[in-house]
PDB file of C-alpha atoms in Angstrom:
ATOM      1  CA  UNK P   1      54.126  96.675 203.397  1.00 56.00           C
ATOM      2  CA  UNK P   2      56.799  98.290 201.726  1.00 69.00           C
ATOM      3  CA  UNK P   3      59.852  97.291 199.607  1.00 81.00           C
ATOM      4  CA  UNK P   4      63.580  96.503 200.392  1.00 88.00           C
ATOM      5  CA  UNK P   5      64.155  98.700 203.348  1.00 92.00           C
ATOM      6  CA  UNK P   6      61.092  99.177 203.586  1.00 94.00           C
ATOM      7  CA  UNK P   7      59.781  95.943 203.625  1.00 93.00           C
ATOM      8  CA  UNK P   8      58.950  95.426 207.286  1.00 93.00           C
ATOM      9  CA  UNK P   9      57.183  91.976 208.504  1.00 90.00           C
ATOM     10  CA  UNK P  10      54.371  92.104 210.642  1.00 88.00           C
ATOM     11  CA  UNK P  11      55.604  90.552 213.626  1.00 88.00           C
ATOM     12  CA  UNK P  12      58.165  93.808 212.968  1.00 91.00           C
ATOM     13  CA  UNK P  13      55.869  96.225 213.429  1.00 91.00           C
ATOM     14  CA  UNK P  14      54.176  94.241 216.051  1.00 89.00           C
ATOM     15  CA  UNK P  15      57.093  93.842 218.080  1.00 91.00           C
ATOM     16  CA  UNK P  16      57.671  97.583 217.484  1.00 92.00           C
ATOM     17  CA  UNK P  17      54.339  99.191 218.601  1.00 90.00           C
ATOM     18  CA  UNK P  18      53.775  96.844 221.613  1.00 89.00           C
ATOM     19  CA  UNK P  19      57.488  97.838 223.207  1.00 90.00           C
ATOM     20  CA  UNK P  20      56.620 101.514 222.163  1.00 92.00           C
ATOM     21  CA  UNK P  21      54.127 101.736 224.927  1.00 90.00           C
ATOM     22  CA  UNK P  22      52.238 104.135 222.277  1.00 90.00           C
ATOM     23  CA  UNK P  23      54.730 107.148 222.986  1.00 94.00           C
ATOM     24  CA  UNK P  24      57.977 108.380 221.345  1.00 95.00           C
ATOM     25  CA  UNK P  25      61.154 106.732 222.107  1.00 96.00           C
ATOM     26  CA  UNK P  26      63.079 110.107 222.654  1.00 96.00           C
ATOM     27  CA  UNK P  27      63.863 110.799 225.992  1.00 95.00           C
ATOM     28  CA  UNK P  28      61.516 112.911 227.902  1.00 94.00           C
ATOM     29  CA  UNK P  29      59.045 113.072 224.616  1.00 94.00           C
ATOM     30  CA  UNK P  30      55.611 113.667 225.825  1.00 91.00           C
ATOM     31  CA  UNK P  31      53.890 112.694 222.247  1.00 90.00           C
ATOM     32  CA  UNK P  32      51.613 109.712 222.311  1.00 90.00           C
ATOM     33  CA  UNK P  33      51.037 107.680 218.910  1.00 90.00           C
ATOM     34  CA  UNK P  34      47.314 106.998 218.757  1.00 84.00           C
ATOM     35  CA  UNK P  35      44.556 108.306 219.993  1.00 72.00           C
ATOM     36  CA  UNK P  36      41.555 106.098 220.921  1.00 66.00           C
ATOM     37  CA  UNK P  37      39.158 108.193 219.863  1.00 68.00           C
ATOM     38  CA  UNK P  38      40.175 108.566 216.326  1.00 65.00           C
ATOM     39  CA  UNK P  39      42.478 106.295 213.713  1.00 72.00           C
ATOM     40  CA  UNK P  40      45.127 109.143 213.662  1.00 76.00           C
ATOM     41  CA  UNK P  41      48.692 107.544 214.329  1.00 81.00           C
ATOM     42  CA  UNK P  42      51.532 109.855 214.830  1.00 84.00           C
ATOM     43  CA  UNK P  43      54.278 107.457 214.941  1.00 90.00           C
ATOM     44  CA  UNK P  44      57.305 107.260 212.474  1.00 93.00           C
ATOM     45  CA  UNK P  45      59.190 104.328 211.677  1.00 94.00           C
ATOM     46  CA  UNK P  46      62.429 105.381 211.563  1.00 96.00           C
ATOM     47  CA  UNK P  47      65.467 103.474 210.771  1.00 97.00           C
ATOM     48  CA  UNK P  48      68.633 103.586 212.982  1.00 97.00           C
ATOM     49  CA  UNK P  49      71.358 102.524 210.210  1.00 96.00           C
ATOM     50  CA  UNK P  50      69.714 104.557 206.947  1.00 95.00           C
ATOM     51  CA  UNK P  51      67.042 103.017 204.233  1.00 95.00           C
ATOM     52  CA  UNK P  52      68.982 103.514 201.762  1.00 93.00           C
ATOM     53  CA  UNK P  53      72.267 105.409 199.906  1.00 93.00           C
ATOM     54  CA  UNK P  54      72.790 108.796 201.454  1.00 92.00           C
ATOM     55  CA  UNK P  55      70.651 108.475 204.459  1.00 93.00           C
ATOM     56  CA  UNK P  56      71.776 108.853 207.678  1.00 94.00           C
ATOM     57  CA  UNK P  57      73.647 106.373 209.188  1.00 96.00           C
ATOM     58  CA  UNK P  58      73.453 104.530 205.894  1.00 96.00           C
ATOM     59  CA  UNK P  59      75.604 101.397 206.250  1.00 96.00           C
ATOM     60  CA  UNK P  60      76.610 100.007 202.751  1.00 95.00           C
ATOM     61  CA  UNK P  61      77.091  96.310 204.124  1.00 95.00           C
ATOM     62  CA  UNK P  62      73.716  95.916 205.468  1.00 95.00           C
ATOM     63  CA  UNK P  63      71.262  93.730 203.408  1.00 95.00           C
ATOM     64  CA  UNK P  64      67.827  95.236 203.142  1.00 95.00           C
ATOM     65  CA  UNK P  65      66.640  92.541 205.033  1.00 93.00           C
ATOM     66  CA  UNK P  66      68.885  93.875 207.835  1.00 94.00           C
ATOM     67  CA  UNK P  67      67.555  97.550 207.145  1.00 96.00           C
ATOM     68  CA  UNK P  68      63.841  96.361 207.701  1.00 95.00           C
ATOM     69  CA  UNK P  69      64.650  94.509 210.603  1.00 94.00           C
ATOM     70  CA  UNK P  70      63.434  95.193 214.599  1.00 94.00           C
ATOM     71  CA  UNK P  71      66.854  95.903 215.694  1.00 94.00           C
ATOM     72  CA  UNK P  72      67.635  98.439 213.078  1.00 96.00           C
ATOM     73  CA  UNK P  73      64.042 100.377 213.490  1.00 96.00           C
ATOM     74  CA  UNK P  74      62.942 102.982 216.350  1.00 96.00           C
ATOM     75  CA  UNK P  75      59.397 104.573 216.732  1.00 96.00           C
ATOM     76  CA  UNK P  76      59.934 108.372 216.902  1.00 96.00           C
ATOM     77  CA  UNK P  77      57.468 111.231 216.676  1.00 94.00           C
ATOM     78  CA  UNK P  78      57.643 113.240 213.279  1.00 94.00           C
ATOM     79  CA  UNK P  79      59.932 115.917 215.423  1.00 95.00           C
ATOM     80  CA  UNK P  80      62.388 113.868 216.883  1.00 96.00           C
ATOM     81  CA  UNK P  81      62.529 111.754 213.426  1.00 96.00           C
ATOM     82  CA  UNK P  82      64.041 115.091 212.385  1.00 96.00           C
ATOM     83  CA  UNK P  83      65.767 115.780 215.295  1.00 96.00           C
ATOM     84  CA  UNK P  84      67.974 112.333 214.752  1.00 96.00           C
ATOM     85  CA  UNK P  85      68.780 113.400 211.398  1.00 95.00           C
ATOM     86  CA  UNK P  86      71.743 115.346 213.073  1.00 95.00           C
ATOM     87  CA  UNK P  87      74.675 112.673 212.944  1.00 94.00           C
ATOM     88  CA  UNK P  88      77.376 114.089 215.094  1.00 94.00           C
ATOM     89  CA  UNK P  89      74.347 113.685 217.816  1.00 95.00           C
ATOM     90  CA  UNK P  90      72.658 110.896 217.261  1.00 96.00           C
ATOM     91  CA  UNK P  91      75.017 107.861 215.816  1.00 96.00           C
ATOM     92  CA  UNK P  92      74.021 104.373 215.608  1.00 96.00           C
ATOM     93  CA  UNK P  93      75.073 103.532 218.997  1.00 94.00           C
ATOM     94  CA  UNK P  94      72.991 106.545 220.808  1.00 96.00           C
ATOM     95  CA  UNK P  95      70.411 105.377 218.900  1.00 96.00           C
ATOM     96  CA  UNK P  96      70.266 101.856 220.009  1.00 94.00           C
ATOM     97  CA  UNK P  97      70.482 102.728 223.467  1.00 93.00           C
ATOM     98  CA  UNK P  98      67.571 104.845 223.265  1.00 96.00           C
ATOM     99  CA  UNK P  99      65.476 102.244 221.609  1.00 95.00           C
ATOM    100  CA  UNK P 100      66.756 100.226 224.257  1.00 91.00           C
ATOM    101  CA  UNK P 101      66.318 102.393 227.330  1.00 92.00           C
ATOM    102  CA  UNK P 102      62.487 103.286 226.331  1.00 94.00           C
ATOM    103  CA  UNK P 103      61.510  99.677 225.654  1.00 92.00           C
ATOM    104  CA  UNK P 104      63.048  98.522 229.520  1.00 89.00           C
ATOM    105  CA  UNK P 105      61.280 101.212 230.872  1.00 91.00           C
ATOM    106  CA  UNK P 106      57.900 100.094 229.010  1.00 91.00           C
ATOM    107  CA  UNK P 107      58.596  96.489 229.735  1.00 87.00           C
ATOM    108  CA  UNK P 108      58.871  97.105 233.148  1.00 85.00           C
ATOM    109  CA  UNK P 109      55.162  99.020 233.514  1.00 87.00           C
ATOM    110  CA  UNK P 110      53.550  95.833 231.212  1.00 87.00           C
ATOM    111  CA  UNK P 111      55.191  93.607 233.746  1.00 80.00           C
ATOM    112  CA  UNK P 112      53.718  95.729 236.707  1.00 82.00           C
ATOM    113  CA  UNK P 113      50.380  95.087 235.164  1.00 84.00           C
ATOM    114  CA  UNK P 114      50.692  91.385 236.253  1.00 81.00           C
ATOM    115  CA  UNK P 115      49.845  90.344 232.445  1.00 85.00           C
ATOM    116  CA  UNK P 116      51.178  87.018 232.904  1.00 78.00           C
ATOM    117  CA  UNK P 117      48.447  86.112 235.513  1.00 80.00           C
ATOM    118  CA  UNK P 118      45.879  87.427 233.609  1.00 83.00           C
ATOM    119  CA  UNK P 119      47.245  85.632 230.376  1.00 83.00           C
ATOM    120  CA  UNK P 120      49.427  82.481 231.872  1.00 76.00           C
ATOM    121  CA  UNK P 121      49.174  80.718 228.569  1.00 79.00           C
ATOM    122  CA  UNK P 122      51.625  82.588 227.352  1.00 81.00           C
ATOM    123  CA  UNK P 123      54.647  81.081 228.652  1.00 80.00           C
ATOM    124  CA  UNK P 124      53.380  77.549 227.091  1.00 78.00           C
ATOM    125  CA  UNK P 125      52.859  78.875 223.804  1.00 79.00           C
ATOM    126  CA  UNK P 126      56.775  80.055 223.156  1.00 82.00           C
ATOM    127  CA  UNK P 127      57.886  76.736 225.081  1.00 81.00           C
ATOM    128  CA  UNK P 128      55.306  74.804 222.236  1.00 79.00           C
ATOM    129  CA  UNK P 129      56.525  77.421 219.493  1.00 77.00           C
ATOM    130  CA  UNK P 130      60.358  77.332 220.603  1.00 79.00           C
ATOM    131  CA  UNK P 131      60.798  73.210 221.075  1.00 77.00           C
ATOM    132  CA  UNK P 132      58.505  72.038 218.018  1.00 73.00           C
ATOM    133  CA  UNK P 133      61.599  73.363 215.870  1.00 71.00           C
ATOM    134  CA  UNK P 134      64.270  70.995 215.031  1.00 68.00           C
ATOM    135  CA  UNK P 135      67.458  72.844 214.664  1.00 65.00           C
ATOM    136  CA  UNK P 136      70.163  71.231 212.805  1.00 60.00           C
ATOM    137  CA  UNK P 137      68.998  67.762 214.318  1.00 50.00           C
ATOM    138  CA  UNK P 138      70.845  68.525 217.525  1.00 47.00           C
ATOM    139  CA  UNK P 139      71.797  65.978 219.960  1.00 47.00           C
ATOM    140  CA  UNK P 140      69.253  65.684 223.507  1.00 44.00           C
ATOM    141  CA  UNK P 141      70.594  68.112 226.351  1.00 45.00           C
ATOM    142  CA  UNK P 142      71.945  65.673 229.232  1.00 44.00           C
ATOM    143  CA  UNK P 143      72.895  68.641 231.650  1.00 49.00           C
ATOM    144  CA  UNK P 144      70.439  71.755 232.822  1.00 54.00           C
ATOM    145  CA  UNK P 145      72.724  73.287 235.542  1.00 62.00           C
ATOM    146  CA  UNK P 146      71.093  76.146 236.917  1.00 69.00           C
ATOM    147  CA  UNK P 147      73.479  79.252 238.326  1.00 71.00           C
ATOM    148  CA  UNK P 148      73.246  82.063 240.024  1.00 79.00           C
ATOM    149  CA  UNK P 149      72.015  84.937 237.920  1.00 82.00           C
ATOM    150  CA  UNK P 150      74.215  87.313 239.825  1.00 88.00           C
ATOM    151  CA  UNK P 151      77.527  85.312 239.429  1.00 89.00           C
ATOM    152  CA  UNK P 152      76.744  84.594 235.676  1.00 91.00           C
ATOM    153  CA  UNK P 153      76.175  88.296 234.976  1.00 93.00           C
ATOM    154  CA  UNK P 154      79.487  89.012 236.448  1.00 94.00           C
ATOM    155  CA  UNK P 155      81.418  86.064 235.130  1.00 94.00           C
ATOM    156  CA  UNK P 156      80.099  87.283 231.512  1.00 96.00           C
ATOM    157  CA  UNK P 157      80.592  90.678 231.992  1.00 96.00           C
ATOM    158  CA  UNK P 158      76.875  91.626 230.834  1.00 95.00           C
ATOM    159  CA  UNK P 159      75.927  95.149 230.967  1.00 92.00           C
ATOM    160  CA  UNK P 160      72.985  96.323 228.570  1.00 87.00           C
ATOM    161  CA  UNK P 161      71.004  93.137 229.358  1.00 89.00           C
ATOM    162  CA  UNK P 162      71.960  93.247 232.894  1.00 90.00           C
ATOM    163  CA  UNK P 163      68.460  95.056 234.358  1.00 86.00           C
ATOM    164  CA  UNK P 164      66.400  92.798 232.325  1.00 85.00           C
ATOM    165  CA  UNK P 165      68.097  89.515 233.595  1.00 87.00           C
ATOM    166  CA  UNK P 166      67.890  90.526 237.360  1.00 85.00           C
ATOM    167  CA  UNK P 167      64.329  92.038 237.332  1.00 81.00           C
ATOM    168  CA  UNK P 168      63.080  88.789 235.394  1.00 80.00           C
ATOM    169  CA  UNK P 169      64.896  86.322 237.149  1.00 77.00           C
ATOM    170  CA  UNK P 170      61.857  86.202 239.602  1.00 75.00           C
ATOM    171  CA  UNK P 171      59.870  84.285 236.898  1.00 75.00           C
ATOM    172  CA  UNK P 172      62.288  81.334 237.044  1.00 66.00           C
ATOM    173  CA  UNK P 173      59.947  79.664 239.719  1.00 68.00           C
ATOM    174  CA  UNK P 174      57.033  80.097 237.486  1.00 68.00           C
ATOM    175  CA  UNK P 175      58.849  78.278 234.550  1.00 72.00           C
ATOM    176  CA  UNK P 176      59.902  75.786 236.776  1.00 71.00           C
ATOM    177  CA  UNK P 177      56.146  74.913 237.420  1.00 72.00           C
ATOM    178  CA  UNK P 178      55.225  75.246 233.663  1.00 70.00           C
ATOM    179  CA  UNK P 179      58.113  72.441 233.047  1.00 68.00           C
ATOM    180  CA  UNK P 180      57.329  70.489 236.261  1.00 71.00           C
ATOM    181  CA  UNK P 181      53.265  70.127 234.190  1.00 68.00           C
ATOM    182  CA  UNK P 182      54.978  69.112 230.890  1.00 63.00           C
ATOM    183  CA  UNK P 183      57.071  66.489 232.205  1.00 63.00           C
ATOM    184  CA  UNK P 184      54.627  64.811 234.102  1.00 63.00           C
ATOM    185  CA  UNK P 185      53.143  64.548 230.701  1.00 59.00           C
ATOM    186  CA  UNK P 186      56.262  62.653 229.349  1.00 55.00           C
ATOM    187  CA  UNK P 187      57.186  65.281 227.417  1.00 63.00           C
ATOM    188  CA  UNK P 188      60.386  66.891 226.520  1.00 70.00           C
ATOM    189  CA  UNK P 189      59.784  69.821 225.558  1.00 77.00           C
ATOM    190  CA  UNK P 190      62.005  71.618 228.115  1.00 78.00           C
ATOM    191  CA  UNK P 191      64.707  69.756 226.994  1.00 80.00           C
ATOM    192  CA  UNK P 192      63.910  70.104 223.163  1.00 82.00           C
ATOM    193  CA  UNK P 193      63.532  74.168 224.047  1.00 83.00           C
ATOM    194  CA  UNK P 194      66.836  74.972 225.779  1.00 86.00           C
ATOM    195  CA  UNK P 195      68.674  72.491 223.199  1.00 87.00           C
ATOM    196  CA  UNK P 196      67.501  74.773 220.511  1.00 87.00           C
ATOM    197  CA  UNK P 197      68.347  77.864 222.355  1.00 90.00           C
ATOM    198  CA  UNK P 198      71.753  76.657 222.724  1.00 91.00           C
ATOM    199  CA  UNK P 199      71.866  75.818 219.550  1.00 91.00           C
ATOM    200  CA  UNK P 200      70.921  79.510 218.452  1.00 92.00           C
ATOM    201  CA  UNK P 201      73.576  80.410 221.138  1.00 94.00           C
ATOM    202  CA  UNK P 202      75.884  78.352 219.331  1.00 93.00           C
ATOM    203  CA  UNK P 203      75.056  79.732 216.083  1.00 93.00           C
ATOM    204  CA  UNK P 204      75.509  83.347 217.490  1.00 95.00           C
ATOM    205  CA  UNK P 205      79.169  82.516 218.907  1.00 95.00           C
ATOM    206  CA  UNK P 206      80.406  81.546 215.286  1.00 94.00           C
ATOM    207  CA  UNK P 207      78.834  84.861 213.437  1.00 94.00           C
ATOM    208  CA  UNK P 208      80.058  87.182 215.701  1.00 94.00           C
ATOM    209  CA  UNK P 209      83.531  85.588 217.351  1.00 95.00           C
ATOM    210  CA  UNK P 210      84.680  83.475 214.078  1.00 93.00           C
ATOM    211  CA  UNK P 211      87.159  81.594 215.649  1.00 94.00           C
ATOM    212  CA  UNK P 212      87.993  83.231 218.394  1.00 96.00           C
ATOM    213  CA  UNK P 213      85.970  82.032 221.374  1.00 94.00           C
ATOM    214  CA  UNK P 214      87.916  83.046 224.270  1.00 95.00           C
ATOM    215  CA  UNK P 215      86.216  83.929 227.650  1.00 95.00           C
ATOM    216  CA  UNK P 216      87.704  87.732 226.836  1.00 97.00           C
ATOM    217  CA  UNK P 217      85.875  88.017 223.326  1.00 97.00           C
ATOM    218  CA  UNK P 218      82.615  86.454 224.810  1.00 96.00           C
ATOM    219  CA  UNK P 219      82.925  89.323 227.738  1.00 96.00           C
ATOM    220  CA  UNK P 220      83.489  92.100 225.247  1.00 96.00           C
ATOM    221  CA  UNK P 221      80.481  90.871 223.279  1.00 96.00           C
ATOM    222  CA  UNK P 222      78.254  89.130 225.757  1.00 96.00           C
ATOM    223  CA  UNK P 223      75.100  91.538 225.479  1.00 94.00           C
ATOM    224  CA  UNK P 224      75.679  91.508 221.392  1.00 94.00           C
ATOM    225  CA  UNK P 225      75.519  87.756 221.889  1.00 96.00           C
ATOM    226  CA  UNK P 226      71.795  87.901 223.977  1.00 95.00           C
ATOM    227  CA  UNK P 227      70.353  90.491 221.652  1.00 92.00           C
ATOM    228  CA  UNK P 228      71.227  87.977 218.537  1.00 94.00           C
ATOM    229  CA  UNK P 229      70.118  84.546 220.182  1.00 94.00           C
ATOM    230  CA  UNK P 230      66.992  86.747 220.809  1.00 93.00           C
ATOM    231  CA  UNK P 231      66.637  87.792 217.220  1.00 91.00           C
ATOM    232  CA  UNK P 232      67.332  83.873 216.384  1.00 91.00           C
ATOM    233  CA  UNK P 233      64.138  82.961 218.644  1.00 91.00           C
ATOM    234  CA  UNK P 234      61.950  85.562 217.070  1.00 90.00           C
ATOM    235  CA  UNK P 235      62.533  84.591 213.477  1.00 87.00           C
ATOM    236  CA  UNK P 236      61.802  80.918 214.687  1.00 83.00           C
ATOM    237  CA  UNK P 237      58.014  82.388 216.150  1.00 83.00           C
ATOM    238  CA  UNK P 238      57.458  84.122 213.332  1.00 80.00           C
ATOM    239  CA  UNK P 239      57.695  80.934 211.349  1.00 76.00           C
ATOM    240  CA  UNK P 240      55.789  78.738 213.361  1.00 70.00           C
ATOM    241  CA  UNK P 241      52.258  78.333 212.339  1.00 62.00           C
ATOM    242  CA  UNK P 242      50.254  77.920 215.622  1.00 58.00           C
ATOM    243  CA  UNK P 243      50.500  81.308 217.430  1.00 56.00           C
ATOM    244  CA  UNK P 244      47.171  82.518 219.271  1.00 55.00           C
ATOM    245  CA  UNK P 245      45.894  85.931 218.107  1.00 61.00           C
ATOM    246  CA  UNK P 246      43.622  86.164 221.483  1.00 70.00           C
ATOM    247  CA  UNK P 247      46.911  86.376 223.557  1.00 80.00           C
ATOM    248  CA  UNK P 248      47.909  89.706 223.699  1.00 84.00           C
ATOM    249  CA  UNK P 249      51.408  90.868 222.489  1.00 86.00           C
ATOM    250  CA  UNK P 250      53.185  92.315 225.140  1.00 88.00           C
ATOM    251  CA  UNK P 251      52.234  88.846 227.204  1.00 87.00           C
ATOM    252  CA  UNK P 252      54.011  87.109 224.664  1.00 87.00           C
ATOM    253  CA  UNK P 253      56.724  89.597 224.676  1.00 88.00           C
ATOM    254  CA  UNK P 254      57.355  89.004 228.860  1.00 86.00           C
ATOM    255  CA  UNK P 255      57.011  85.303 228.234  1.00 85.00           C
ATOM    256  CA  UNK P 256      60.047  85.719 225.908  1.00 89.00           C
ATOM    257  CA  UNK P 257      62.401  87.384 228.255  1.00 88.00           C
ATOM    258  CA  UNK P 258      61.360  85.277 230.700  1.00 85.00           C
ATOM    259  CA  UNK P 259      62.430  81.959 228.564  1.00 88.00           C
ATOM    260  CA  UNK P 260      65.592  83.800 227.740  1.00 91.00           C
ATOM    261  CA  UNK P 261      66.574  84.534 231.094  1.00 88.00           C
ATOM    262  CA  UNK P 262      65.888  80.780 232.392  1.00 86.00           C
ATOM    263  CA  UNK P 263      67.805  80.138 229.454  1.00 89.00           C
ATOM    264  CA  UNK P 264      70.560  81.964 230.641  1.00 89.00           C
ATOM    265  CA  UNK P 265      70.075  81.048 234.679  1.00 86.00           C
ATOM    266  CA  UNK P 266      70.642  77.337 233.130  1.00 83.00           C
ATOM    267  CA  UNK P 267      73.916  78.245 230.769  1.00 83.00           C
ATOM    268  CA  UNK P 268      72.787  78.098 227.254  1.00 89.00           C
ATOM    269  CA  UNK P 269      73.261  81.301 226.745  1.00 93.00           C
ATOM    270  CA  UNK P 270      76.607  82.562 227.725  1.00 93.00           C
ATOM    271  CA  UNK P 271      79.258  80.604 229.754  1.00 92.00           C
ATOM    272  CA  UNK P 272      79.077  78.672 233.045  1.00 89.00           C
ATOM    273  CA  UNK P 273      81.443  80.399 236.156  1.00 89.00           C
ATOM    274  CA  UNK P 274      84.687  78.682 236.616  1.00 81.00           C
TER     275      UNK P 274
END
């Protein structure tokens, strides 16, 4: 690992490399990372906002923390590393969106693989990860309306997150059985899971509206909203101490955006129609 900037955790680089699908995220970049014949790895981490002072894109209110983080790193080849070194080009913004474009595009070949099937604990070990937290001793959900996708993706005005939350709103069913098992159990760890998502939702709201949570500021930043209460829920994995290392990663990763999506089908992310 290195320092400040630098200092990347590994579910970082995890989360990195297993939404890279081993190839550069510039568009149209043929280069793949590693070859399986060999330890060579061609990948660069780059950093979207600069490591440090004079770098490009260098943002001098970021904390290092922020600089090291998943949403401030793309994997490039060595070329296009360079290649995104010209500014006028490539801003912070274009940046994002390619990070963003290439990771849909490789989420949607790991979820053509059928992983969940082949690894359906997966979905029960973020539920168990995500509910065994206890945020801010928050009050027992009474309500779990469930909307339609389509009418809360309008009413929100959601447009980045928009293809993830209609091609994995399919999954809902499957949740729905997962929760159907726990509660037969006596368990609440449905409820105790989309209490603490709200929660994180909640927590989202105040660092990036202040005070002003009008239905017009939550439109203008509705996706900024989703990407942070999914940054929230990954720094609250990271700390729990009973993940499975035989579950592979990018399982883990679908069973994410599928939680967050239920999450959002059942308003605690985001605001219910009027």
């Amino acid at each position: 690992m290195g320092k400040g900037p630098r200092n990347y955790s590994q579910l970082t680089r995890t989360r990195l490399f297993s939404l890279s699908g081993n190839q550069c995220a510039f568009p149209g970049c043929p280069i793949t990372f590693t070859n399986p014949e060999n330890d060579t790895n061609l990948s660069n981490i780059c950093h979207i906002a600069g490591a440090e002072k004079g770098g490009e894109r260098y943002d001098p209110n970021m904390t290092d923390k922020e600089r090291a983080s998943y949403e401030n790193l793309i994997l490039l080849c060595a070329n296009h590393h360079l290649t995104t070194n010209d500014v006028s080009k490539h801003t912070v913004l274009s940046l994002k969106k390619m990070k963003q474009d290439h990771e849909k595009e490789v989420l949607k070949k790991i979820g053509a693989t059928d992983i969940l099937n082949k690894y359906p604990s997966s979905l029960a070990l973020i539920i168990n990860h995500i509910s065994s937290i206890d945020i801010e001793n928050a009050d027992m959900l009474t309500s779990t309306n469930i909307y339609s996708p389509d009418k809360k993706i309008t009413y929100n005005e959601v447009v980045v997150h928009k293809p993830i939350l209609e091609e994995y709103k399919v999954y809902h069913g499957k949740l729905n059985k997962i929760y159907s098992e726990i509660e037969k159990q006596g368990s609440f760890k449905k409820e105790l899971l989309l209490q603490n998502i709200n929660k994180l939702y909640l927590k989202a709201k105040g660092e990036l509206l202040g005070i002003d949570t009008s239905i017009e500021n939550i439109r203008k930043n509705a996706d900024n909203l989703i990407e942070l209460v999914e940054k929230y829920l990954w720094e609250l994995y990271e700390k729990s101490p009973n993940a499975k290392e035989d579950i592979p990663f990018e399982a883990v990763n679908v069973g994410m955006k599928i939680i967050i999506v239920d999450a959002f089908v059942r308003c605690k992310i985001l605001e219910e129609p009027k």
